[in-house]
């Protein structure tokens, strides 16, 4: 019996028994020497799944993104990205602090940028301007509510990038959620990008790790930055082994998380005082607003916590529920009952 219902994040997923078995028996070596066979196998599998020449295992998505940005750009370059993207919002300003880069923010609709807006953000060769160096896209978009770019829109952004001679980086922490939603292989999304970062440790349930994929030349450059950042790991095969299981066994089941998120969102939408934009609920994230109850996110989350349901806040008035393996369909009625209870307590 669980002590509480876990809806804070898909990062809370524990490794599966199969992962733990694979970790126990994984052959290992010194990965800084390129000699860990399990890390090498994970990198080869990842490159193949992304349709790229090469890949690099990193301890976190944040390190995957910053190594990629450092490999693409030089100090003073402008990086075009969505205004609420993870790289800008949640990565401690690393692109500026570590790389001297300037974020150039584009406002998206639910996190999704329009190709025309990306183009307007790219500044020309005026002596006053920081030169553009890279376009970043986040798919699915975390703060947008797990929203997904359709392939036409990605093609549109790629056209803009090519017209201006700029590379593209995908923060694809949840690229497999996007691929499941679209019913395409992850490589069909990754093909629009020069580099891709994706997380093994979210819905895919590995305990640690992310991967960057790109051309052989790009990955060689990114590896140098990974080392600089302290991300050169040694017998990392023990964690890479779980990553291989994640990629081979855990992708298809993300559809369950999407189904649960949808059912949860539809149930929340009919509770008085709770507002949900159902059009944004495309994958495993549900964002809802409690301002009609005259409550803040923190007040609501605290009451919910004492009722045994954990979610994160999107202050001032929103909460976020993320479905994952740590949450089961059978828990949906309980969550709806608890939310309705709090709503009833604070109505009129
Ligand atoms: C989780 C996440 C990351 C990386 O997070 P880490 O915690 O550093 O692994 C990057 N981008 C997005 C969109 C994410 O959701």
PDB file of N, CA and C and ligand atoms in Angstrom, residues 11 59-63 65 86-87 91 138-142 171-174 197 199 201-202 209-210, ligand 1:
ATOM      1  N   UNK A  11       9.911  12.218 -12.929  1.00  0.00           N
ATOM      2  CA  UNK A  11      11.274  11.978 -12.431  1.00  0.00           C
ATOM      3  C   UNK A  11      11.260  11.112 -11.169  1.00  0.00           C
ATOM      4  N   UNK A  59      25.008  12.580 -17.180  1.00  0.00           N
ATOM      5  CA  UNK A  59      24.312  12.335 -15.912  1.00  0.00           C
ATOM      6  C   UNK A  59      22.915  12.955 -15.841  1.00  0.00           C
ATOM      7  N   UNK A  60      22.672  14.048 -16.562  1.00  0.00           N
ATOM      8  CA  UNK A  60      21.366  14.716 -16.447  1.00  0.00           C
ATOM      9  C   UNK A  60      21.016  15.415 -17.750  1.00  0.00           C
ATOM     10  N   UNK A  61      19.743  15.734 -17.885  1.00  0.00           N
ATOM     11  CA  UNK A  61      19.289  16.487 -19.049  1.00  0.00           C
ATOM     12  C   UNK A  61      19.915  17.866 -19.082  1.00  0.00           C
ATOM     13  N   UNK A  62      20.077  18.458 -17.911  1.00  0.00           N
ATOM     14  CA  UNK A  62      20.683  19.788 -17.832  1.00  0.00           C
ATOM     15  C   UNK A  62      22.104  19.755 -18.393  1.00  0.00           C
ATOM     16  N   UNK A  63      22.870  18.721 -18.031  1.00  0.00           N
ATOM     17  CA  UNK A  63      24.226  18.640 -18.576  1.00  0.00           C
ATOM     18  C   UNK A  63      24.210  18.338 -20.075  1.00  0.00           C
ATOM     19  N   UNK A  65      21.939  19.392 -22.184  1.00  0.00           N
ATOM     20  CA  UNK A  65      21.627  20.646 -22.880  1.00  0.00           C
ATOM     21  C   UNK A  65      22.819  21.599 -22.880  1.00  0.00           C
ATOM     22  N   UNK A  86      12.609  24.989 -20.656  1.00  0.00           N
ATOM     23  CA  UNK A  86      13.370  24.467 -19.517  1.00  0.00           C
ATOM     24  C   UNK A  86      14.775  25.054 -19.474  1.00  0.00           C
ATOM     25  N   UNK A  87      15.418  25.171 -20.644  1.00  0.00           N
ATOM     26  CA  UNK A  87      16.805  25.668 -20.680  1.00  0.00           C
ATOM     27  C   UNK A  87      16.874  27.083 -20.098  1.00  0.00           C
ATOM     28  N   UNK A  91      17.355  25.907 -15.758  1.00  0.00           N
ATOM     29  CA  UNK A  91      18.716  25.375 -15.812  1.00  0.00           C
ATOM     30  C   UNK A  91      19.739  26.390 -15.302  1.00  0.00           C
ATOM     31  N   UNK A 138      11.802  22.860 -27.556  1.00  0.00           N
ATOM     32  CA  UNK A 138      11.496  21.881 -26.494  1.00  0.00           C
ATOM     33  C   UNK A 138      10.243  21.088 -26.870  1.00  0.00           C
ATOM     34  N   UNK A 139      10.372  19.763 -26.889  1.00  0.00           N
ATOM     35  CA  UNK A 139       9.274  18.903 -27.356  1.00  0.00           C
ATOM     36  C   UNK A 139       9.365  17.549 -26.648  1.00  0.00           C
ATOM     37  N   UNK A 140       8.363  17.224 -25.790  1.00  0.00           N
ATOM     38  CA  UNK A 140       7.194  17.993 -25.454  1.00  0.00           C
ATOM     39  C   UNK A 140       7.596  19.213 -24.629  1.00  0.00           C
ATOM     40  N   UNK A 141       6.715  20.210 -24.594  1.00  0.00           N
ATOM     41  CA  UNK A 141       7.041  21.414 -23.842  1.00  0.00           C
ATOM     42  C   UNK A 141       6.512  21.283 -22.414  1.00  0.00           C
ATOM     43  N   UNK A 142       7.446  21.296 -21.467  1.00  0.00           N
ATOM     44  CA  UNK A 142       7.134  21.052 -20.067  1.00  0.00           C
ATOM     45  C   UNK A 142       6.149  22.092 -19.511  1.00  0.00           C
ATOM     46  N   UNK A 171      15.613  20.094 -27.114  1.00  0.00           N
ATOM     47  CA  UNK A 171      15.498  19.628 -25.739  1.00  0.00           C
ATOM     48  C   UNK A 171      14.334  18.645 -25.748  1.00  0.00           C
ATOM     49  N   UNK A 172      14.695  17.401 -26.007  1.00  0.00           N
ATOM     50  CA  UNK A 172      13.683  16.347 -26.124  1.00  0.00           C
ATOM     51  C   UNK A 172      13.658  15.486 -24.879  1.00  0.00           C
ATOM     52  N   UNK A 173      13.701  16.140 -23.719  1.00  0.00           N
ATOM     53  CA  UNK A 173      13.629  15.401 -22.448  1.00  0.00           C
ATOM     54  C   UNK A 173      12.528  14.345 -22.531  1.00  0.00           C
ATOM     55  N   UNK A 174      11.387  14.738 -23.118  1.00  0.00           N
ATOM     56  CA  UNK A 174      10.249  13.810 -23.269  1.00  0.00           C
ATOM     57  C   UNK A 174       9.953  13.551 -24.750  1.00  0.00           C
ATOM     58  N   UNK A 197      18.728  16.157 -27.080  1.00  0.00           N
ATOM     59  CA  UNK A 197      18.935  15.658 -25.715  1.00  0.00           C
ATOM     60  C   UNK A 197      17.652  14.970 -25.293  1.00  0.00           C
ATOM     61  N   UNK A 199      15.829  12.367 -22.012  1.00  0.00           N
ATOM     62  CA  UNK A 199      15.995  11.849 -20.647  1.00  0.00           C
ATOM     63  C   UNK A 199      15.592  10.382 -20.557  1.00  0.00           C
ATOM     64  N   UNK A 201      15.538   9.178 -17.438  1.00  0.00           N
ATOM     65  CA  UNK A 201      15.148   9.098 -16.026  1.00  0.00           C
ATOM     66  C   UNK A 201      13.762   9.670 -15.746  1.00  0.00           C
ATOM     67  N   UNK A 202      13.001   9.996 -16.782  1.00  0.00           N
ATOM     68  CA  UNK A 202      11.629  10.481 -16.536  1.00  0.00           C
ATOM     69  C   UNK A 202      10.666   9.318 -16.736  1.00  0.00           C
ATOM     70  N   UNK A 209      20.218   9.642 -15.730  1.00  0.00           N
ATOM     71  CA  UNK A 209      20.841   9.763 -17.034  1.00  0.00           C
ATOM     72  C   UNK A 209      20.006  10.304 -18.170  1.00  0.00           C
ATOM     73  N   UNK A 210      20.734  10.918 -19.079  1.00  0.00           N
ATOM     74  CA  UNK A 210      20.183  11.443 -20.324  1.00  0.00           C
ATOM     75  C   UNK A 210      21.186  11.140 -21.424  1.00  0.00           C
TER      76      UNK A 210
HETATM   77  C1  LIG B   1      13.594  17.344 -16.977  1.00  0.00           C
HETATM   78  C2  LIG B   1      13.914  18.192 -18.124  1.00  0.00           C
HETATM   79  C3  LIG B   1      15.233  18.465 -18.484  1.00  0.00           C
HETATM   80  C4  LIG B   1      16.455  17.922 -17.762  1.00  0.00           C
HETATM   81  O1  LIG B   1      16.334  17.762 -16.457  1.00  0.00           O
HETATM   82  P1  LIG B   1      17.414  17.074 -15.491  1.00  0.00           P
HETATM   83  O2  LIG B   1      16.682  17.108 -14.218  1.00  0.00           O
HETATM   84  O3  LIG B   1      18.630  17.910 -15.530  1.00  0.00           O
HETATM   85  O4  LIG B   1      17.671  15.692 -15.986  1.00  0.00           O
HETATM   86  C5  LIG B   1      15.439  19.249 -19.589  1.00  0.00           C
HETATM   87  N1  LIG B   1      14.431  19.724 -20.298  1.00  0.00           N
HETATM   88  C6  LIG B   1      13.142  19.469 -19.997  1.00  0.00           C
HETATM   89  C7  LIG B   1      12.062  19.992 -20.870  1.00  0.00           C
HETATM   90  C8  LIG B   1      12.843  18.714 -18.892  1.00  0.00           C
HETATM   91  O5  LIG B   1      11.562  18.471 -18.590  1.00  0.00           O
END
